[in-house]
Coordinates of C-alpha atoms in Angstrom, one line a residue:
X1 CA 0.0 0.0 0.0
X2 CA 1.3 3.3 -0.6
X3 CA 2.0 6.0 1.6
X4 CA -0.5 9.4 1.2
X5 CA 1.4 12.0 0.5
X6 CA 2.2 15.0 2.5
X7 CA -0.6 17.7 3.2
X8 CA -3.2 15.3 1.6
X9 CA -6.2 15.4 3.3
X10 CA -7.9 12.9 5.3
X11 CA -11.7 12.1 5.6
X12 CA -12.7 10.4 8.6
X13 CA -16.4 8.9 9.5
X14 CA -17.7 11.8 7.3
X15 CA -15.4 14.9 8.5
X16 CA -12.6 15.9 6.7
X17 CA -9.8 16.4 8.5
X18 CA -6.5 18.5 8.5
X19 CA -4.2 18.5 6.2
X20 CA -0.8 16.1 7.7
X21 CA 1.1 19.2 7.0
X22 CA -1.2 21.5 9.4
X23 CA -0.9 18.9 12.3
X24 CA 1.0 20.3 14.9
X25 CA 1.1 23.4 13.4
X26 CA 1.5 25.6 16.8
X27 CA 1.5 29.7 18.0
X28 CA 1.7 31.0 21.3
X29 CA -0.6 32.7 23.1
X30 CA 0.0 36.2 23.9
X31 CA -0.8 37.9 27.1
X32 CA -0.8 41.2 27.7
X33 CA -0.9 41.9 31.5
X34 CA -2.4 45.5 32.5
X35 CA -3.0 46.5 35.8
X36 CA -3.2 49.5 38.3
X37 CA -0.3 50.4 40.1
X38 CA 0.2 48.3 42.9
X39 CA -2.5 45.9 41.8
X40 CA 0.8 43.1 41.6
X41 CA 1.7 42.8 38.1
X42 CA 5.5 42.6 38.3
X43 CA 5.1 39.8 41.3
X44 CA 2.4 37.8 39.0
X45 CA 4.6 38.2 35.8
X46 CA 7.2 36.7 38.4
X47 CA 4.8 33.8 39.5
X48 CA 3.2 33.2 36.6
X49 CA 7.5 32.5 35.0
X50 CA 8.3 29.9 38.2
X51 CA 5.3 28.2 37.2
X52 CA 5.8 27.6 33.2
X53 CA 9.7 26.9 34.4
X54 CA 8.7 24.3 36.9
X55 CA 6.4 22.6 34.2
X56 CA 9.2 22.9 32.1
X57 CA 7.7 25.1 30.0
X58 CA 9.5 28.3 30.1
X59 CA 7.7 31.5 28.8
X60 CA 8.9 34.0 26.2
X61 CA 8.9 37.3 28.0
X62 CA 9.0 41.2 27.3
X63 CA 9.6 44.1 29.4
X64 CA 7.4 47.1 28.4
X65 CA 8.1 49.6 31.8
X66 CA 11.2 51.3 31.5
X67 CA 11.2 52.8 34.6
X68 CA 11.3 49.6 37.0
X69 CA 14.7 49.5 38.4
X70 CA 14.5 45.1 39.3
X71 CA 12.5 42.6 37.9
X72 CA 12.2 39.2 40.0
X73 CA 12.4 37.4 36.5
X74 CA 14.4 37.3 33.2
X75 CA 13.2 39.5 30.3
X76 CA 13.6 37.8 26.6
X77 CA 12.7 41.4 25.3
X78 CA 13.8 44.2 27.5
X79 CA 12.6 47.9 27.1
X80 CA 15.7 49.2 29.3
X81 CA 18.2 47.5 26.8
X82 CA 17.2 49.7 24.1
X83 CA 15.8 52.6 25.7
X84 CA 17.2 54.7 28.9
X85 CA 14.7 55.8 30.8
X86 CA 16.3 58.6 33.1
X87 CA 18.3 59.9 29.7
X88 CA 15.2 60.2 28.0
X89 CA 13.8 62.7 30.8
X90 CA 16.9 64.4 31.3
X91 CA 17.3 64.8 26.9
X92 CA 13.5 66.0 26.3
X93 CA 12.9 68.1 30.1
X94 CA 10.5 65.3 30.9
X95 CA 9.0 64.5 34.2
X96 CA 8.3 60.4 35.3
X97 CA 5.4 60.1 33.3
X98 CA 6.5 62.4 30.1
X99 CA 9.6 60.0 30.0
X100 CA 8.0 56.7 30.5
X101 CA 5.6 57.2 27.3
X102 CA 8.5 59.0 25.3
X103 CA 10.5 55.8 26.2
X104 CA 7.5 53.5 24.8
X105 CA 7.0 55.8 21.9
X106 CA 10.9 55.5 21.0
X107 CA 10.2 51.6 21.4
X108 CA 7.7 51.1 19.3
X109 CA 9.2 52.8 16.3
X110 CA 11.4 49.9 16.4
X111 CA 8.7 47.1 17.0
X112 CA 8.4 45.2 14.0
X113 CA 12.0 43.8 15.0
X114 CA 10.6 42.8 18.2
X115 CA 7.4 41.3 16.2
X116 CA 10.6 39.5 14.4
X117 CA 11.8 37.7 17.2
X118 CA 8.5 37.2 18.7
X119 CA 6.9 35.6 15.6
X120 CA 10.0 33.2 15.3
X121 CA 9.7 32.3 18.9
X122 CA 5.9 31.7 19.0
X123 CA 6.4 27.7 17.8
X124 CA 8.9 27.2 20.0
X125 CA 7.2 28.1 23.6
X126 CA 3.3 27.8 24.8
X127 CA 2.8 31.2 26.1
X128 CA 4.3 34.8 25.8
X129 CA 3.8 37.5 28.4
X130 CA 3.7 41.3 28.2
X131 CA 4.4 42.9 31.3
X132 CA 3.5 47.1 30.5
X133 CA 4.2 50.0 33.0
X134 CA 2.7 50.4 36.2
X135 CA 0.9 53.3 35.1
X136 CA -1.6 51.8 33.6
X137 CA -3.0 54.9 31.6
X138 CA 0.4 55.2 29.4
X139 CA 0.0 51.8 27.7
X140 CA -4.1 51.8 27.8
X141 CA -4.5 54.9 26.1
X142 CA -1.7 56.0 24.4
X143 CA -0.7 55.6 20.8
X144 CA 2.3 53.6 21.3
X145 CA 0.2 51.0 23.4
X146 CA -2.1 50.0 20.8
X147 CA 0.1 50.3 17.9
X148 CA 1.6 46.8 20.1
X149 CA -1.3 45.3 20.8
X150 CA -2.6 45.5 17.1
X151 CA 1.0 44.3 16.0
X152 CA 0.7 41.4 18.4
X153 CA -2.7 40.3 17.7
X154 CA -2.0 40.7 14.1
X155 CA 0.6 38.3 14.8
X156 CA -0.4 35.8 17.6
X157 CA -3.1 34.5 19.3
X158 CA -3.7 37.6 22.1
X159 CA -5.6 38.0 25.3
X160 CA -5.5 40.7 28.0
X161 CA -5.1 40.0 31.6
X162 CA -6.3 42.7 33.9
X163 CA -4.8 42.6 37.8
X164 CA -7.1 43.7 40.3
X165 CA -5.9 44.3 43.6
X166 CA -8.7 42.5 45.3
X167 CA -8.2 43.9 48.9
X168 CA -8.8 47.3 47.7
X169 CA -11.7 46.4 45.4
X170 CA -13.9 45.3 48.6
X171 CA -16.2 48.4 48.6
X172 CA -18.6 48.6 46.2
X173 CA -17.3 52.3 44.6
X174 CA -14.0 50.7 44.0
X175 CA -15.4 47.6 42.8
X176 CA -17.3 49.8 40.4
X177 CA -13.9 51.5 39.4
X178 CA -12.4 49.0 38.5
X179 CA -14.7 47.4 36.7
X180 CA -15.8 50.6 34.3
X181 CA -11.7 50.7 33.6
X182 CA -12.0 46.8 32.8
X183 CA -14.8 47.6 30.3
X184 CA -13.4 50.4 28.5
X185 CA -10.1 48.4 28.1
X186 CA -12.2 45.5 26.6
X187 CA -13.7 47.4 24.1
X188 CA -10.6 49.3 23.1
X189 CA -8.8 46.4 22.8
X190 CA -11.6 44.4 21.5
X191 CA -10.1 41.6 22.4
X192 CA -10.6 37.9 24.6
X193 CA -10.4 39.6 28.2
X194 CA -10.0 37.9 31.5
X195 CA -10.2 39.6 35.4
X196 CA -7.4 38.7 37.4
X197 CA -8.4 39.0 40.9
X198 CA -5.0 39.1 43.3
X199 CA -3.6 38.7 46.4
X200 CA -6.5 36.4 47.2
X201 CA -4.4 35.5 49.9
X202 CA -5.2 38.3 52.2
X203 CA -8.5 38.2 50.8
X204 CA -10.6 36.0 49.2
X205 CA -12.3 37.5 45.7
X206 CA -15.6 35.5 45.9
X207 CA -17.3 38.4 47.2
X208 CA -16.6 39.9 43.8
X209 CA -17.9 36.7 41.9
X210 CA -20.9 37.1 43.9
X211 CA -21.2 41.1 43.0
X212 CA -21.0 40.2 39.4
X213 CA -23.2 37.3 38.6
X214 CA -26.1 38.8 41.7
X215 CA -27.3 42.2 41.1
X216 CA -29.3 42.1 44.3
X217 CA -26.0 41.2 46.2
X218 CA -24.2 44.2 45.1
X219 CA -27.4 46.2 46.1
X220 CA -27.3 44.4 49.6
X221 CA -23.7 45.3 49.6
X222 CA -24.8 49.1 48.9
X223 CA -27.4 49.1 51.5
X224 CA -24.6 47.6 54.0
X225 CA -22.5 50.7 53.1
X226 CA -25.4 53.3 53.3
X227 CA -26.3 51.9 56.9
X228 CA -22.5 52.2 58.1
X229 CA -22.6 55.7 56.9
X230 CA -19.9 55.3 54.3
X231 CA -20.2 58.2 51.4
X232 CA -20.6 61.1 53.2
X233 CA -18.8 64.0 51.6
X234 CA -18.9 62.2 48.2
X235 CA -22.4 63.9 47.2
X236 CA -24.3 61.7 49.4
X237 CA -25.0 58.2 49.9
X238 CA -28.2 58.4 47.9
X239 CA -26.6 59.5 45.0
X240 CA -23.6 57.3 44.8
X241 CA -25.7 54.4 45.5
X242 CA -28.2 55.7 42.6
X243 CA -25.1 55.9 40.3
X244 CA -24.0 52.8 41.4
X245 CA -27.0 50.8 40.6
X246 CA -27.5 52.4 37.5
X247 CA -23.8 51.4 36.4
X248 CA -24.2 47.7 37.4
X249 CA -27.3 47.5 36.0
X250 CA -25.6 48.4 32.6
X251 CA -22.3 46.2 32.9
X252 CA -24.9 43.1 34.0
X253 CA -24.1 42.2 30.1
X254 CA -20.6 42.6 30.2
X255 CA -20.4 40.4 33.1
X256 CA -21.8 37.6 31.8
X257 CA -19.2 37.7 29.2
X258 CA -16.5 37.6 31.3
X259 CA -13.9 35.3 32.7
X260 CA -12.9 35.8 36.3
X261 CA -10.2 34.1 38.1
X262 CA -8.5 34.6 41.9
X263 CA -5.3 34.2 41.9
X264 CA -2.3 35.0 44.6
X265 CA 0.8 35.9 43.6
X266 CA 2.7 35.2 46.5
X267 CA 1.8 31.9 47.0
X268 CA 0.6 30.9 43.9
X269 CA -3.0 29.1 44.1
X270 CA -5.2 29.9 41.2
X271 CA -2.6 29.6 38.6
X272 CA -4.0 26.2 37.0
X273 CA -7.3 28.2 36.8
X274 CA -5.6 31.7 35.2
X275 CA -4.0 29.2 32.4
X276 CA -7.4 27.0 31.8
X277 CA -8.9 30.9 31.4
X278 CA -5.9 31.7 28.9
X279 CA -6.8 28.4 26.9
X280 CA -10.4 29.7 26.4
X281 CA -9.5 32.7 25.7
X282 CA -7.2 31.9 22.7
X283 CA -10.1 30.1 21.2
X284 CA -12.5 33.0 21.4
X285 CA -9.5 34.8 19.7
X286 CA -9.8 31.8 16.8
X287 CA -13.3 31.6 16.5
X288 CA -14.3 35.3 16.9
X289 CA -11.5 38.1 16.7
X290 CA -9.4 36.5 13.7
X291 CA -11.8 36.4 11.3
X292 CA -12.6 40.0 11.9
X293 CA -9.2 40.4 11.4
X294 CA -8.8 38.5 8.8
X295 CA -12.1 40.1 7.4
X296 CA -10.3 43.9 8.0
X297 CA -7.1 42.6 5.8
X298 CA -9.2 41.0 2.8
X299 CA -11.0 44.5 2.7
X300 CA -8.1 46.9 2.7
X301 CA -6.2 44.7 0.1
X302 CA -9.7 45.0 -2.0
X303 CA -9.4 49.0 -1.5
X304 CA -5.4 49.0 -2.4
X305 CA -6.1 47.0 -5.7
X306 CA -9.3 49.1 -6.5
X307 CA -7.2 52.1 -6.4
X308 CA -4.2 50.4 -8.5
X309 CA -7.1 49.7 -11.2
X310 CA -8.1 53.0 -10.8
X311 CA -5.0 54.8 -11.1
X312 CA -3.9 52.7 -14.0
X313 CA -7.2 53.3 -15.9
X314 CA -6.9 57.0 -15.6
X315 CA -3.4 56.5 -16.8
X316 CA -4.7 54.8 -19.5
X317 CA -7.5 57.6 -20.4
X318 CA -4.7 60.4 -19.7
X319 CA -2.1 58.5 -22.7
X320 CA -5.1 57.9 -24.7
X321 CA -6.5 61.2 -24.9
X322 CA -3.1 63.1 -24.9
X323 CA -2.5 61.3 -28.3
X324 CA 0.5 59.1 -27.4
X325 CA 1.3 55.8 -28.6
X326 CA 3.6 52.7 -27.6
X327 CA 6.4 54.1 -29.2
X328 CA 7.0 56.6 -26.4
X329 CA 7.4 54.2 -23.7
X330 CA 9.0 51.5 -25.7
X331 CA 11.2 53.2 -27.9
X332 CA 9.9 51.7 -31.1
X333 CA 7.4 52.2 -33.9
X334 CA 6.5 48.7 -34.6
X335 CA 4.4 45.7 -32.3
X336 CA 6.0 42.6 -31.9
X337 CA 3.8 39.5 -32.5
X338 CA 0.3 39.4 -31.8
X339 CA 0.3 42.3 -28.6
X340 CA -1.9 44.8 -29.1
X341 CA -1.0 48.7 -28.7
X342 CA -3.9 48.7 -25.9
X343 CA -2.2 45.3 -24.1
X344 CA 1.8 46.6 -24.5
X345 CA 0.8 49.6 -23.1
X346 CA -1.2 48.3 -19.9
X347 CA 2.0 45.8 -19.8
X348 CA 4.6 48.4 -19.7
X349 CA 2.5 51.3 -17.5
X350 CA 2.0 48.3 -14.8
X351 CA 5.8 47.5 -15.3
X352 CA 6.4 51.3 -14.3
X353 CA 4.2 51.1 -11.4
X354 CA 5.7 48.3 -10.1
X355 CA 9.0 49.5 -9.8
X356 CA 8.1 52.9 -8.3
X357 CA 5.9 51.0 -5.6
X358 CA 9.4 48.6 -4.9
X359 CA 10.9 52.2 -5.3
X360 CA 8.2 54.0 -2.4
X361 CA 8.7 50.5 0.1
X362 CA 12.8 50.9 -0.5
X363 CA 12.4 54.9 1.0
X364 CA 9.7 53.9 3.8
X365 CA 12.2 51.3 5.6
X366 CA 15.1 53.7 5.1
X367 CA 12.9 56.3 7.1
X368 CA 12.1 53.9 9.7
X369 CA 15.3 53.3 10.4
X370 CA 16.4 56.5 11.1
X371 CA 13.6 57.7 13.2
X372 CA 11.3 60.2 11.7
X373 CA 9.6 61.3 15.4
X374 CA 13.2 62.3 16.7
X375 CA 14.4 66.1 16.6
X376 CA 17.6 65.8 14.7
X377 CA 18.7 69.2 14.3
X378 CA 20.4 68.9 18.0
X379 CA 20.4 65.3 18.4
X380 CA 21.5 62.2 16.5
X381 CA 19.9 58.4 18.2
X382 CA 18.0 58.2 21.1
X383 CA 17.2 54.6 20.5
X384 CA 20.8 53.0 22.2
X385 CA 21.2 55.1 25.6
X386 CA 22.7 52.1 28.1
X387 CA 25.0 54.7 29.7
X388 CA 24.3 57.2 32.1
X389 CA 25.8 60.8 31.6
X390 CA 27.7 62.3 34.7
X391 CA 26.6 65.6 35.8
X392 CA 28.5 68.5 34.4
X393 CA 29.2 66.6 31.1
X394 CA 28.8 68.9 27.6
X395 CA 26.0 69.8 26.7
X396 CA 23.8 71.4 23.5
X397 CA 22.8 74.8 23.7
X398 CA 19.2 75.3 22.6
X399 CA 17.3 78.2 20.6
X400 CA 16.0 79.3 24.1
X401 CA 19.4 78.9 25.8
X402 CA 18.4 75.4 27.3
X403 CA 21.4 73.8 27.8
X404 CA 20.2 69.5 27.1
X405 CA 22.9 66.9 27.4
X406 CA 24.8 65.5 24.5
X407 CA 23.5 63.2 23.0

């Protein structure tokens, strides 16, 4: 009997199968870990790495904060090995937060490298994390932040973990918080989003479960507060708790949507749960967000080759109506063979277009190289700053008599 051949397809009991060539085809799964400050990232990015490590799984990892001075773990990908954080504040006259998204923005000018390695990496491990800054508003809403996450769910599998620090989300206004700021990062992202409740060692998040899935508990939990007197000074009770209500009553759909683990960081219980919720994540971002995706691409490729016909139809119009033949493109009065003037001139004008696109592509990466966002007329490269500048060094005198440090 002879053997199938490679890629054929199988059918079995009625269902065809997977071509060989596709079977154990594999990607890692992306997370992207966003949090408040304090909420625990850094120490679960920490966890979560002894974890893979002791299943012998090891995680690809990158370093998006440029202002944490340790990490408890090893970065694959590190922010600080490219970028220098204090340089970039002390270059631009930047304060902690000015600096941190300049640092990001200088980053991600040089991210389809980093999408290099990644994408090389991503059949080689199970899971890749993302641990971002500890202010949690540069990476949300910035433009550096989701120029990454496109790039990565372009490129992987990608779900968003959000850390909630579960002691402090125990009254209900918090709660609220939190979950409002867990909403409006879903639906920016638009991607598979899981709640990451930690430190459920000091305290236990069911209380939050219960908020979510019972409307009438969180309304218990409001009365409880109104009765101790809590809210005073914040307009009144009655009109947080009105606002309250009104707001739970509209995320009661977005709840139901949600996964929602409890995990602790420092002793790690709830990881087998946080990865089971990672699993079904990745397949909501099969079945649901990569066909939209995929959708998006197949509709701006239609729109690029709608305007190519376009353009080379007015072309066409313009040469016919101007009078010219063949011979001014070619060179030559006669037509070879069987062409047509009409078919050696669309052959030659799409020849012509083609090498000025090559042309347009060549000039693009040679201006992404050098940087187009940086200020050159005082400074060269910001992107390799690992040294730190004594004080007193020489400096650049600006237009306004600043004096900024060399670069």
């Amino acid at each position: 009997m002879s053997a199938s051949p490679k890629g054929k397809e199988k059918e079995v009991d009625g269902h065809q199968k997977q071509p060989q060539e596709e079977v154990g085809k594999h990607a890692a799964a992306a997370v992207i870990v966003i949090g408040m400050a304090g909420s625990g990232k850094t120490t679960f990015m920490q966890r979560v790495n002894a974890h893979l490590h002791a299943q012998k799984t090891p995680p690809y990892i990158l370093n998006l904060d440029p202002a944490v001075t340790h990490l408890p773990f090893t970065a694959n990908i590190d922010i600080r090995d490219t970028v220098d954080y204090q340089e970039v504040m002390k270059q631009y006259n930047l304060g902690p937060n000015g600096g941190i998204l300049t640092a990001l923005n200088l980053f991600t000018t040089k991210f389809d490298q980093v999408l290099a390695h990644v994408e090389k990496r991503a059949t080689t491990v199970d899971h890749i994390f993302i641990d971002t800054p500890g202010q949690i508003e540069i990476f949300t809403w910035s433009a550096s932040g989701s120029i990454i996450t496109d790039a990565l769910a372009s490129a992987v599998p990608t779900v968003v973990a959000y850390i909630i620090d579960t002691p402090r989300t125990s009254s209900p206004a918090t709660f609220m918080s939190n979950m409002l700021y867990a909403c409006s990062i879903l639906y920016k992202s638009r991607l598979p989003f899981i709640l990451v409740f930690n430190k459920t060692d000091v305290q236990s998040h069911q209380f939050a479960l219960e908020w979510m899935r019972d409307f009438e508990a969180f309304q218990a939990a409001l009365i409880a507060r109104r009765n101790e007197g809590a809210g005073e000074g914040e307009g009144g009770p009655g009109y947080m708790d009105s606002l309250m209500n009104s707001m739970s009553l509209v995320l009661d759909e977005f709840y139901k949507h949600l996964r929602a683990v409890g995990v602790s960081a420092m002793t790690g219980d709830g990881m087998e749960d946080f990865f089971h919720a990672v699993d079904e994540a990745r397949k909501e971002y099969e079945t649901d967000y990569k066909p939209e995706l995929d959708k998006i691409v197949a509709d701006r490729k239609r729109e690029t080759d709608a305007k190519k016909a376009d353009s080379m139809a007015r072309l066409m119009r313009d040469m016919k109506v101007s009078g010219r033949t063949t011979d001014v493109l070619s060179g030559s009065s006669g037509i070879s063979g069987s062409e047509s003037a009409d078919d050696k001139k669309k052959r030659e004008l799409e020849e012509f277009l083609r090498v000025k696109e090559e042309e347009e592509a060549e000039r693009d990466d040679q201006d992404s190289d050098e940087g187009e966002i940086i200020d050159r007329s005082s400074r060269t490269d910001y992107y390799d700053l690992p040294t730190k500048r004594t004080r007193g060094a020489s400096g650049v005198a600006g237009d306004d008599g600043t004096v900024w440090p060399a670069p």
